Short mmCIF file of C-alpha atoms in Angstrom, two decimals:
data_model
loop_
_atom_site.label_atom_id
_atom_site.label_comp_id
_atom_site.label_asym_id
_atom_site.label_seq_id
_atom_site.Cartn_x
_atom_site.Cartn_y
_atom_site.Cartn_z
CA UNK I 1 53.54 35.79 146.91
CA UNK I 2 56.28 35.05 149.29
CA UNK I 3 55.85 36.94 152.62
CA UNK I 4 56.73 37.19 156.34
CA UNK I 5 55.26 37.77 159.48
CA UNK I 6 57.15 39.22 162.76
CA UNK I 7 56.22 39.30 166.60
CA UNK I 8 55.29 42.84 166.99
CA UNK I 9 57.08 45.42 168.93
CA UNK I 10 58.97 47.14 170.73
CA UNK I 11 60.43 44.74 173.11
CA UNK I 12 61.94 46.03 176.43
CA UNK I 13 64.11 43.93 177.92
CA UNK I 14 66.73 43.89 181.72
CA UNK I 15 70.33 42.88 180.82
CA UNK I 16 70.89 39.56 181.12
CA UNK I 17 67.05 38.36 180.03
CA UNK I 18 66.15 35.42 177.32
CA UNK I 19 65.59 36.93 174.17
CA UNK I 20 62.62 35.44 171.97
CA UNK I 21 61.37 37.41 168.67
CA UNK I 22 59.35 35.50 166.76
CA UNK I 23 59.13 34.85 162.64
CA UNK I 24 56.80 33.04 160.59
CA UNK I 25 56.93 32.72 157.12
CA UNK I 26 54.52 32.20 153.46
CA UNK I 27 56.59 31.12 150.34
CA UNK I 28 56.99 28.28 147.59
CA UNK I 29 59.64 25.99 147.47
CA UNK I 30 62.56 26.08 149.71
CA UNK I 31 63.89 29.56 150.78
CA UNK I 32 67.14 30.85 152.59
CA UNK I 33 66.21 32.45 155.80
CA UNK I 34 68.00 35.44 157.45
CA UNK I 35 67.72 37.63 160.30
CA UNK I 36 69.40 41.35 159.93
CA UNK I 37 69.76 43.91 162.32
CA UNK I 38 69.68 47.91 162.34
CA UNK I 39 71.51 49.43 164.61
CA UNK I 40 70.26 53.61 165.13
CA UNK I 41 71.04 55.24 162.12
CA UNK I 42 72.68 52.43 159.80
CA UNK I 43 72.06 50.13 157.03
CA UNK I 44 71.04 46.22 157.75
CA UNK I 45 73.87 43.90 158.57
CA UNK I 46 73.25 40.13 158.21
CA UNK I 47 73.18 38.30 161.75
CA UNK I 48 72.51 34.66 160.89
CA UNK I 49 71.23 32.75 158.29
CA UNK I 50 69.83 29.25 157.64
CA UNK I 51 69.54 27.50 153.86
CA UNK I 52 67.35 24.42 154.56
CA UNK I 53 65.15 22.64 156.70
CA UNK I 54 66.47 21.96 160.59
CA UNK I 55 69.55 24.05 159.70
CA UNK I 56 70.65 26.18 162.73
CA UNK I 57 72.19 29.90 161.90
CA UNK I 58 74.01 31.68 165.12
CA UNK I 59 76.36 34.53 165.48
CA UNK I 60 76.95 36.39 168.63
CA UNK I 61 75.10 34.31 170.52
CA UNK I 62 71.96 34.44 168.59
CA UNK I 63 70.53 31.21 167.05
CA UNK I 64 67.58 30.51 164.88
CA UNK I 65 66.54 27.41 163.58
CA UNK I 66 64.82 27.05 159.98
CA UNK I 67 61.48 24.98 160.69
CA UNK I 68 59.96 23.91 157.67
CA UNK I 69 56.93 21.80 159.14
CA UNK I 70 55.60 25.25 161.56
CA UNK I 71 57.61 27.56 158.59
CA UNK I 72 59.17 29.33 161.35
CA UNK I 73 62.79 30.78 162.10
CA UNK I 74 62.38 32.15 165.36
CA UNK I 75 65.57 34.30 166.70
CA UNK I 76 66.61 33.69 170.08
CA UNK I 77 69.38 35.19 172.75
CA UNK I 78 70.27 33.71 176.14
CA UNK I 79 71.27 36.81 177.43
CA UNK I 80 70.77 39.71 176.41
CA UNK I 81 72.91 42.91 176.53
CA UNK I 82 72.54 46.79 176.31
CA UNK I 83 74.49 46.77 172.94
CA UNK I 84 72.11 44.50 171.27
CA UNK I 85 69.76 47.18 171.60
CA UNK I 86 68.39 48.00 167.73
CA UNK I 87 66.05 46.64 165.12
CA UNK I 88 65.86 43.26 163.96
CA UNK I 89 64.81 41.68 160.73
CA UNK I 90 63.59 38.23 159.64
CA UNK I 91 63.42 37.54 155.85
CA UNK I 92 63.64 35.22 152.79
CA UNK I 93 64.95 35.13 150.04
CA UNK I 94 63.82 31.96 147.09
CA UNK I 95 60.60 30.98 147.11
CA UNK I 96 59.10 32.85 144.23
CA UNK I 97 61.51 35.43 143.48
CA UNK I 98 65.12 36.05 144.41
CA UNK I 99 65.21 39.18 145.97
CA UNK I 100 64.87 39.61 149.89
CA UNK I 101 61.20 39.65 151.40
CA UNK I 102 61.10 41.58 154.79
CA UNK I 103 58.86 41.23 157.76
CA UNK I 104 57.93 44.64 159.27
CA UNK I 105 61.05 44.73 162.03
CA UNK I 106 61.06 44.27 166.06
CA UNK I 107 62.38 46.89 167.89
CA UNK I 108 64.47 45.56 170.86
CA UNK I 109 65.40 48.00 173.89
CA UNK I 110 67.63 46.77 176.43
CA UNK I 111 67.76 48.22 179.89
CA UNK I 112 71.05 48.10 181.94
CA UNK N 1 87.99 44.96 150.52
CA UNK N 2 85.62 47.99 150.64
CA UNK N 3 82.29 47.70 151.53
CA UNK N 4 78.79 48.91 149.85
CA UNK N 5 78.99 52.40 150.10
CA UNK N 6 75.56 55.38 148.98
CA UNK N 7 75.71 58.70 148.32
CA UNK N 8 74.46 61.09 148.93
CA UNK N 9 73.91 60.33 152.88
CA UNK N 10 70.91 62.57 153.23
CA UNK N 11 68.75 64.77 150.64
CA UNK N 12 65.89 66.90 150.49
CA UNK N 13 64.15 67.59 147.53
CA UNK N 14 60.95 69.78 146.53
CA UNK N 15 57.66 67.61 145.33
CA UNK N 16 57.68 67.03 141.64
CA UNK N 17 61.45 66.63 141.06
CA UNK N 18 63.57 64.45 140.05
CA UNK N 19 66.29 62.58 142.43
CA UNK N 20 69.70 60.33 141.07
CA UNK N 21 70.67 58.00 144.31
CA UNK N 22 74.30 56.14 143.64
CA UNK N 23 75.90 52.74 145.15
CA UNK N 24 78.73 51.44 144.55
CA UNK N 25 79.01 47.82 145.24
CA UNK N 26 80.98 45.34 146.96
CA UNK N 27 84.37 44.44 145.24
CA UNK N 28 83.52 41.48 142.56
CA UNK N 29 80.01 41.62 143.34
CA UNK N 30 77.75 42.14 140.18
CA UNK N 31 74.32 42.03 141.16
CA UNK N 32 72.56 45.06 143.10
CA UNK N 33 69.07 45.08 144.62
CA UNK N 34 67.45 48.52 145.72
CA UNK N 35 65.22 48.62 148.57
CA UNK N 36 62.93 51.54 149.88
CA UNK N 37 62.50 51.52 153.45
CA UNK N 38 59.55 53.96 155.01
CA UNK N 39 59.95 54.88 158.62
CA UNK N 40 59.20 52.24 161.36
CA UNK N 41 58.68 49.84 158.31
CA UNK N 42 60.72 46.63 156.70
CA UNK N 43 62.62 47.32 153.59
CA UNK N 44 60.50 46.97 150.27
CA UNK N 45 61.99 45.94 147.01
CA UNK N 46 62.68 48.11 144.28
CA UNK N 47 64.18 46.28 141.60
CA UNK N 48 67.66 44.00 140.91
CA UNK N 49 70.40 44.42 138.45
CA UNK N 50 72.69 41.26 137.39
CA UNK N 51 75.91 42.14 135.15
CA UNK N 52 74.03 45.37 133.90
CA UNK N 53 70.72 43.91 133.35
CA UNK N 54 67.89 44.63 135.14
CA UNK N 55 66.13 41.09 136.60
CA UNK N 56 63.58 41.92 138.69
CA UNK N 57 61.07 44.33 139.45
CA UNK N 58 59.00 44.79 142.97
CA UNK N 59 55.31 46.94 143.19
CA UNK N 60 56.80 50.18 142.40
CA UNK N 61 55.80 52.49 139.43
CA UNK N 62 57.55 53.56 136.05
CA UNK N 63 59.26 56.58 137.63
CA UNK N 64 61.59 54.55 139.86
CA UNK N 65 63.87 53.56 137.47
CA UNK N 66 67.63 52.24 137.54
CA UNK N 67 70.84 51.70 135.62
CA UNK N 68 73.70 49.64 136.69
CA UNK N 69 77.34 50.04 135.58
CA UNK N 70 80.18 47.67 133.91
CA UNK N 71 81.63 48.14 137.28
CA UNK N 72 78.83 47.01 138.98
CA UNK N 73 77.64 50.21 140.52
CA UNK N 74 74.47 51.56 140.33
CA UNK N 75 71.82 54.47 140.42
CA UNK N 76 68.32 54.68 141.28
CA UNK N 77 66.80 57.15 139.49
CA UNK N 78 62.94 58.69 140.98
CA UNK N 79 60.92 61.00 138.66
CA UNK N 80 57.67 62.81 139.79
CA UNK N 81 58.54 63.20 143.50
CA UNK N 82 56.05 62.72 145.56
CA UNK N 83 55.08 62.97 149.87
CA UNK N 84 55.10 59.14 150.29
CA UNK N 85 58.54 58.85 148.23
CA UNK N 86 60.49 60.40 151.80
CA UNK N 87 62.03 56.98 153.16
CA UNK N 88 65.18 55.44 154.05
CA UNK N 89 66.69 53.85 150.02
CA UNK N 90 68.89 51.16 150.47
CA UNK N 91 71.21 49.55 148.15
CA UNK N 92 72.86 45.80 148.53
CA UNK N 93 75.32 43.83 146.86
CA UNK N 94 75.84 40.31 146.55
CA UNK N 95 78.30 38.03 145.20
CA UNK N 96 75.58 36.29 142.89
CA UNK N 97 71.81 35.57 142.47
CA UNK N 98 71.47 32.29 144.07
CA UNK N 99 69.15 31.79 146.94
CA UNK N 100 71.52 31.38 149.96
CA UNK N 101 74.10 34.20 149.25
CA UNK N 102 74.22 37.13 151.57
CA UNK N 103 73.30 40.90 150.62
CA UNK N 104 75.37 43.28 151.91
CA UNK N 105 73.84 46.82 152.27
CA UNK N 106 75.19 50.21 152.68
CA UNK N 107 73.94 52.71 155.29
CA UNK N 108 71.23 53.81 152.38
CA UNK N 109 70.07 57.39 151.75
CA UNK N 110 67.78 59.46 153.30
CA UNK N 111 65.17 61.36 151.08
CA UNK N 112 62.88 64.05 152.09
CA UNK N 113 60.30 65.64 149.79
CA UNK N 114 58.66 67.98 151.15
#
């Protein structure tokens, strides 16, 4: 079955740092990629997404680019700030099924 | 246009009961997925409901069953409490089934058996 596979946590980070959280994935066909974050407390909100190969999601100044030769769709910030401080989520949705397949979650810290 | 919205926000409930968990979707969304989500873990599929039909199912057993609405909202209905059942249960909404459309999700339910 489809599945994915996160960079393990946490992550601590300064204010200001490069951001890098990485995602791999397993699934038939040709799925939709997303990343969602969890803010303390909340439900998921969608931060980017990508729907085919070498498409590039961003939002807020994160970007992710759907690889489809390494089946990767690796987030990544330039600079980091104390508010994006929360848990983030890389998953897909096609490949076998059409519901949403989750990778465990990275918990990012940033430090003022 | 209102968002997805769960109630209750927070329950606690003995081992061995039974637990109703509501959503009511996104305006002119009709499909709802239900997702359990155990502490410190990603959020595991339940099951899916398109236009009051149920259309897919993840690895959980008989007792988590479901029900959606002609307005498109839903329950999640667990039988047979158990320990492992306390998690975070969210509910999203999208606009359709196909493969690139968002989910929206509430700010999900928190169950505690003890």
């Amino acid at each position: 079955g489809d599945s994915v596979t996160q960079m393990e946590g946490p992550v601590t980070l300064s204010e200001e740092a490069f951001l890098t959280i990485n995602c791999t994935y397993t699934a038939t066909g040709y799925p939709s990629l997303f990343w969602y974050v969890q803010y303390p407390g909340e439900g998921l909100q969608l931060l980017l997404k990508a729907t085919k190969a070498d498409d590039k999601g961003s939002n807020k100044g994160f970007e992710a680019t759907y690889r489809k030769e390494t089946t990767s769709f690796h987030l990544e910030k330039g600079s980091v700030q104390v508010s994006d401080s929360a848990v983030y989520f890389c998953a897909l949705k096609g490949g076998s099924a059409r519901q949403l397949t989750f990778g465990s979650g990275t918990q990012l810290t940033v430090l003022p | 246009e209102t968002g997805v919205t769960q109630s209750p926000t927070h329950l606690i409930k003995t081992r061995g009961q039974q637990v109703t968990l509501r959503c009511s979707s996104q305006s002119g969304h009709n499909t709802v997925s239900w997702y359990q989500q155990a502490l410190g873990q990603g959020p595991q599929f339940i099951f899916q409901y398109y236009r009051e039909e149920e259309n897919g199912r993840g690895n959980f057993p008989p007792r988590f069953s479901g029900l959606q609405f002609p307005n498109y909202s839903s329950e999640l209905n667990v039988n047979a409490l158990e320990l492992d059942d306390s998690a975070l249960y969210l509910c999203a909404s999208s606009l359709d089934l196909k493969w690139d459309t968002e989910a929206f999700f509430g700010q999900g339910t928190r169950l505690t058996v003890v």
